[in-house]
Every structure is written in C-alpha cells, then in structure tokens.
Amino acid sequence: MNDLTSTAIPSTPAAVDPAWGRTARAWGIFAGIAFATATAVFLVEATGLLGSSPDYTPTAAGQLVDEAKFFAASFAHQQQVLWDYVLRDGLFFFAYLALIPLAIGLREVAGHRRVAPQLAGAFLVVAAIFGCMNAFMTFVQVDYWKNSGWDQVPAAIMVAVGRDVDLMNGLTRWAGIASYAALAIALYYLGRACRSGDVLPGWLGVIAYAGAAILVALIVVSQVSGADALNNLLSLAIGMVVAPIVTIGLGVHIAHAASGAPAPVDGR
C-alpha cells in the first residue's frame, strides 16, 4: 500500500524567480495607494461635497422637454465635477490592473497544484477585468460630459443622447457589481489559502474573509433604494481599509516567499 503522506502537496514551488518579489511588492503598494486615493475621491463626490445632481421634475411643458432639461442640467453638473471622475476612475483602472500581477505572483509562490491560491488568483483576474471595464465605460461618458452647450441642443436630440448615456451608466454600474462579486470570491479563496499554507500569514486571511463579507453586503445594499449612506460606508471600508491591507500585504508576502526568506511570524 502506498504511503498517503508521500502524496502531500508542497506549499511552495521548488524555485521562484526572485523578480516576482520585486514585481509583486511594487504592484501591491501601488494598488493599495491607488484604491485608497480613488475611494476618497469617489466619496467626495458621492457624499455631495461637490454639489448634488439635479432631480427630474415633471412640468406642464411635457415629458420630452422635461427630460431634455433634466439631461442638460445633469451634463452641466457632471462637467463641473469632471476632474473627480477622471481622477478616481483613472486610479481605479490601474488599481484593478495591479491585481493581475498579484494574482500571477500568488500562483507562483503558493498556487502550484493547490486549489485555493489558484482560484484566488483566477477570480482576482476576473475582478480586474470587470473593474477595468467599469472605469473604462465611465470615460466613454466623460466624452459627453466634457462638452458644453447641451442646453441649446433640440429636445429630441438631447433626450436621445441622455438616454444613451443613461444606458452606459447602467452598464458601468453592473460592471462594478460584477467586479465586487468576483473580488468577494477571490478574497474568500485567499482566506482559505492563508489558512492552508505556510506562505501567507493568518491575519491576512482574516482580513480577506472580512472583505468578502463586506463586498457581499455592498452588492445587496447597492440594490436597495435610499441606502446611499450605508453604501458609502461599505465602500469606504473596502476601498480605504480592506483593499490597501490585502494588496500591500499580499505583495509583501509574495516578495518574502520569492526571496526564500521565512514569512513573518504572526502568531499562528
């Protein structure tokens, strides 16, 4: 009978290119700073510190004219806060891109033949794709918002343009929700990877599990009308606490593993 212990899967590969350490550390630190900064910029606009978006108000002029005025006023407001959208979504785009080298680095140091690290890496890549799509589609809308004179456009044309931008806004929102879902799954498997191996510290797994739970709550709250304050609070927790800790922590510990140095003791 074969000795079952001889089939145990090692936590780390025999050899890892040391360049993965430098790469993962750099991308992890960048992602942490970018996520935190982008979230802060997002909250500045989302909490109304830069002014509020106009509300649709029906009048005796009819729906066509009312919608045209509403969209023209909305575009004027978006033009005033355009810098906020460009800065935050530019940072989010590259922060999500940074998840890709972290995912590959995780697989290199901990994922060979192990389920949890490989699935964590795979879902990090999926989250990066949807997160980048979210930011990219916002820039499509920026092409409309940056122009002035919409109040001079005929009502029928203004409504057609406004509804097209509304459709793009819906696609952007659902791409964001898809990125939250993929990231929640990635954090769950990252938590399992931290518990089942000797490359990643246990405390990082706790933060990953907490982040997964917050992301699930954020998806649910995003579907509830009138829950903007709670949505902003959960976004703050993810973007300014969980994401920086996870990305920087992951990058640093991938670097430790790639260098062959023992992982820092965390009391496990």
XYZ file of C-alpha atoms in Angstrom:
268
model
C 0.000 0.000 0.000
C 1.300 3.436 -0.903
C 2.138 5.842 1.912
C -0.502 8.579 1.679
C 1.811 11.088 3.298
C 4.104 10.857 0.297
C 1.444 12.494 -1.878
C 1.205 15.649 0.206
C 1.287 18.784 -1.893
C 4.053 21.236 -1.003
C 3.005 24.779 -0.129
C 5.715 26.421 -2.194
C 7.288 25.542 -5.544
C 10.876 24.359 -5.722
C 12.100 27.591 -7.300
C 10.557 31.007 -7.890
C 12.045 33.781 -9.996
C 13.187 36.413 -7.441
C 11.882 39.107 -9.795
C 8.381 38.119 -8.670
C 9.229 39.542 -5.270
C 10.089 42.990 -6.597
C 7.179 42.936 -9.021
C 4.549 41.867 -6.500
C 5.755 44.295 -3.848
C 5.706 47.238 -6.270
C 2.263 46.437 -7.688
C 0.855 45.680 -4.236
C 1.970 49.002 -2.783
C 0.749 50.862 -5.859
C -2.638 49.119 -5.766
C -3.096 49.876 -2.072
C -2.379 53.582 -2.524
C -4.467 53.794 -5.704
C -7.509 52.056 -4.185
C -7.403 54.265 -1.082
C -6.976 57.507 -3.044
C -9.619 56.635 -5.644
C -12.109 55.714 -2.914
C -11.507 59.011 -1.125
C -12.090 60.910 -4.366
C -15.240 58.851 -5.035
C -16.643 59.647 -1.578
C -16.019 63.365 -2.054
C -18.447 63.333 -4.987
C -20.816 60.647 -3.700
C -21.474 62.456 -0.414
C -22.433 65.674 -2.208
C -19.419 67.754 -1.187
C -19.100 68.922 -4.801
C -22.818 69.638 -5.203
C -25.813 67.462 -5.921
C -27.082 66.097 -9.208
C -30.329 67.710 -10.399
C -33.626 65.896 -9.895
C -36.122 65.200 -12.659
C -39.126 67.475 -12.249
C -42.244 66.971 -14.428
C -43.880 70.171 -15.648
C -46.683 71.258 -17.965
C -44.163 71.505 -20.798
C -44.368 67.754 -21.317
C -42.080 64.780 -20.826
C -39.866 65.439 -23.845
C -38.976 68.976 -22.750
C -38.688 67.951 -19.094
C -36.284 65.108 -19.897
C -34.226 67.345 -22.169
C -33.845 69.947 -19.413
C -33.002 67.259 -16.876
C -30.291 65.685 -19.034
C -28.829 69.086 -19.944
C -28.660 70.032 -16.265
C -27.151 66.639 -15.381
C -24.450 67.027 -18.037
C -23.687 70.534 -16.745
C -23.239 69.164 -13.220
C -21.031 66.305 -14.436
C -18.889 68.818 -16.313
C -18.323 70.743 -13.074
C -17.049 67.632 -11.267
C -15.322 66.122 -14.298
C -11.911 66.174 -12.601
C -13.298 63.910 -9.867
C -14.462 61.261 -12.342
C -11.237 61.384 -14.364
C -9.011 61.115 -11.288
C -10.964 58.413 -9.473
C -11.660 56.169 -12.464
C -8.141 56.601 -13.791
C -6.807 55.404 -10.438
C -9.369 52.588 -10.206
C -8.434 51.408 -13.705
C -4.770 50.957 -12.829
C -5.526 49.681 -9.311
C -7.604 46.863 -10.794
C -4.905 46.183 -13.391
C -2.476 45.753 -10.495
C -4.493 42.755 -9.299
C -3.260 40.759 -12.305
C 0.466 40.641 -11.395
C -0.537 39.989 -7.777
C -2.703 37.061 -8.899
C 0.089 35.570 -11.001
C 2.625 36.144 -8.234
C 0.340 34.389 -5.757
C 0.144 31.376 -8.043
C 3.913 31.332 -8.465
C 4.714 31.232 -4.758
C 1.728 29.350 -3.350
C -0.518 28.093 -6.078
C 1.261 25.218 -7.782
C -1.111 22.235 -7.544
C -3.083 23.932 -4.736
C -6.741 24.778 -5.243
C -7.270 27.841 -3.035
C -4.390 30.041 -4.303
C -5.106 29.212 -7.932
C -8.807 30.024 -7.607
C -7.987 33.183 -5.662
C -5.688 34.252 -8.486
C -8.219 33.376 -11.190
C -11.006 35.384 -9.561
C -8.654 38.306 -8.934
C -8.091 38.430 -12.698
C -11.855 38.324 -13.352
C -12.365 41.138 -10.821
C -9.640 43.124 -12.571
C -11.363 42.731 -15.944
C -14.757 43.918 -14.711
C -13.200 46.676 -12.584
C -11.310 47.998 -15.601
C -14.483 47.809 -17.698
C -16.291 49.865 -15.063
C -13.657 52.610 -15.195
C -13.299 52.437 -18.978
C -17.032 52.894 -19.597
C -17.051 55.936 -17.316
C -14.561 57.564 -19.666
C -16.980 56.940 -22.543
C -19.491 59.090 -20.657
C -16.812 61.703 -19.990
C -16.655 62.292 -23.749
C -20.223 63.641 -23.482
C -19.922 65.422 -20.135
C -16.846 67.437 -21.111
C -18.758 69.322 -23.819
C -20.844 72.406 -23.071
C -23.896 73.891 -24.763
C -26.211 70.929 -24.210
C -28.988 73.324 -23.182
C -29.008 74.595 -26.773
C -29.489 71.155 -28.310
C -33.021 70.353 -29.614
C -35.097 68.475 -27.048
C -35.460 65.268 -29.088
C -31.710 65.011 -29.675
C -30.909 65.835 -26.043
C -33.229 63.091 -24.796
C -31.738 60.565 -27.230
C -28.209 61.415 -26.094
C -29.219 61.438 -22.432
C -30.849 58.030 -22.617
C -27.808 56.585 -24.381
C -25.591 57.892 -21.592
C -28.053 56.500 -19.046
C -27.688 53.080 -20.682
C -23.907 53.376 -20.455
C -24.263 54.379 -16.806
C -26.257 51.200 -16.172
C -23.596 49.074 -17.855
C -20.957 50.800 -15.746
C -22.878 50.108 -12.531
C -23.368 46.420 -13.309
C -19.735 46.005 -14.322
C -18.872 47.391 -10.897
C -21.196 44.910 -9.196
C -19.648 42.067 -11.211
C -16.197 43.166 -10.055
C -17.407 43.151 -6.430
C -18.780 39.611 -6.831
C -15.570 38.281 -8.409
C -13.439 40.054 -5.817
C -15.541 38.636 -2.961
C -14.940 35.105 -4.252
C -11.240 35.846 -4.717
C -10.943 37.090 -1.128
C -12.742 34.015 0.174
C -10.244 31.703 -1.551
C -7.381 33.953 -0.484
C -8.556 33.480 3.106
C -8.515 29.710 2.601
C -5.039 29.922 1.075
C -3.810 31.804 4.145
C -5.197 29.112 6.450
C -3.978 26.087 4.493
C -0.419 27.071 3.615
C 2.767 28.470 5.112
C 3.422 31.254 2.603
C 0.726 33.747 3.634
C 0.035 34.885 7.206
C -3.153 34.028 9.066
C -4.048 37.651 9.797
C -4.243 38.335 6.062
C -6.804 35.535 5.778
C -8.963 37.176 8.461
C -8.913 40.483 6.560
C -9.707 38.642 3.313
C -12.727 36.891 4.836
C -13.970 40.200 6.277
C -13.530 41.857 2.892
C -15.519 39.116 1.167
C -18.385 39.599 3.630
C -18.347 43.388 3.182
C -18.399 43.031 -0.600
C -21.436 40.734 -0.442
C -23.170 43.295 1.777
C -22.194 46.047 -0.665
C -23.775 44.156 -3.564
C -27.021 43.740 -1.599
C -27.110 47.359 -0.407
C -26.485 48.631 -3.949
C -29.880 47.196 -4.922
C -31.724 48.988 -2.111
C -33.014 52.480 -2.883
C -32.304 55.147 -0.306
C -29.330 53.308 1.197
C -26.674 55.673 -0.161
C -25.164 56.409 3.259
C -24.661 52.713 4.032
C -23.337 52.118 0.519
C -20.765 54.883 1.012
C -19.753 53.464 4.403
C -19.203 49.976 2.972
C -17.307 51.453 0.021
C -15.056 53.295 2.460
C -14.393 50.078 4.393
C -13.447 48.178 1.241
C -11.545 50.866 -0.640
C -9.668 52.549 2.202
C -9.151 49.654 4.636
C -9.537 46.151 3.182
C -8.154 46.694 -0.333
C -4.954 48.501 0.776
C -4.251 45.957 3.538
C -4.839 42.972 1.250
C -2.928 44.263 -1.783
C 0.053 45.608 0.155
C 0.112 42.589 2.479
C -0.136 40.177 -0.429
C 2.616 41.938 -2.340
C 4.956 41.988 0.657
C 4.446 38.305 1.486
C 4.829 37.221 -2.138
C 8.134 39.103 -2.045
C 9.180 37.247 1.143
C 8.311 33.896 -0.414
C 10.064 34.675 -3.693
C 13.226 35.713 -1.877
C 13.279 32.485 0.083
C 13.014 34.340 3.385
C 10.700 32.895 6.040
C 7.290 34.506 6.307
C 6.953 36.982 9.210
C 5.624 35.326 12.349
C 2.004 36.278 13.033
C 1.252 34.088 15.992
C -0.340 31.189 14.107
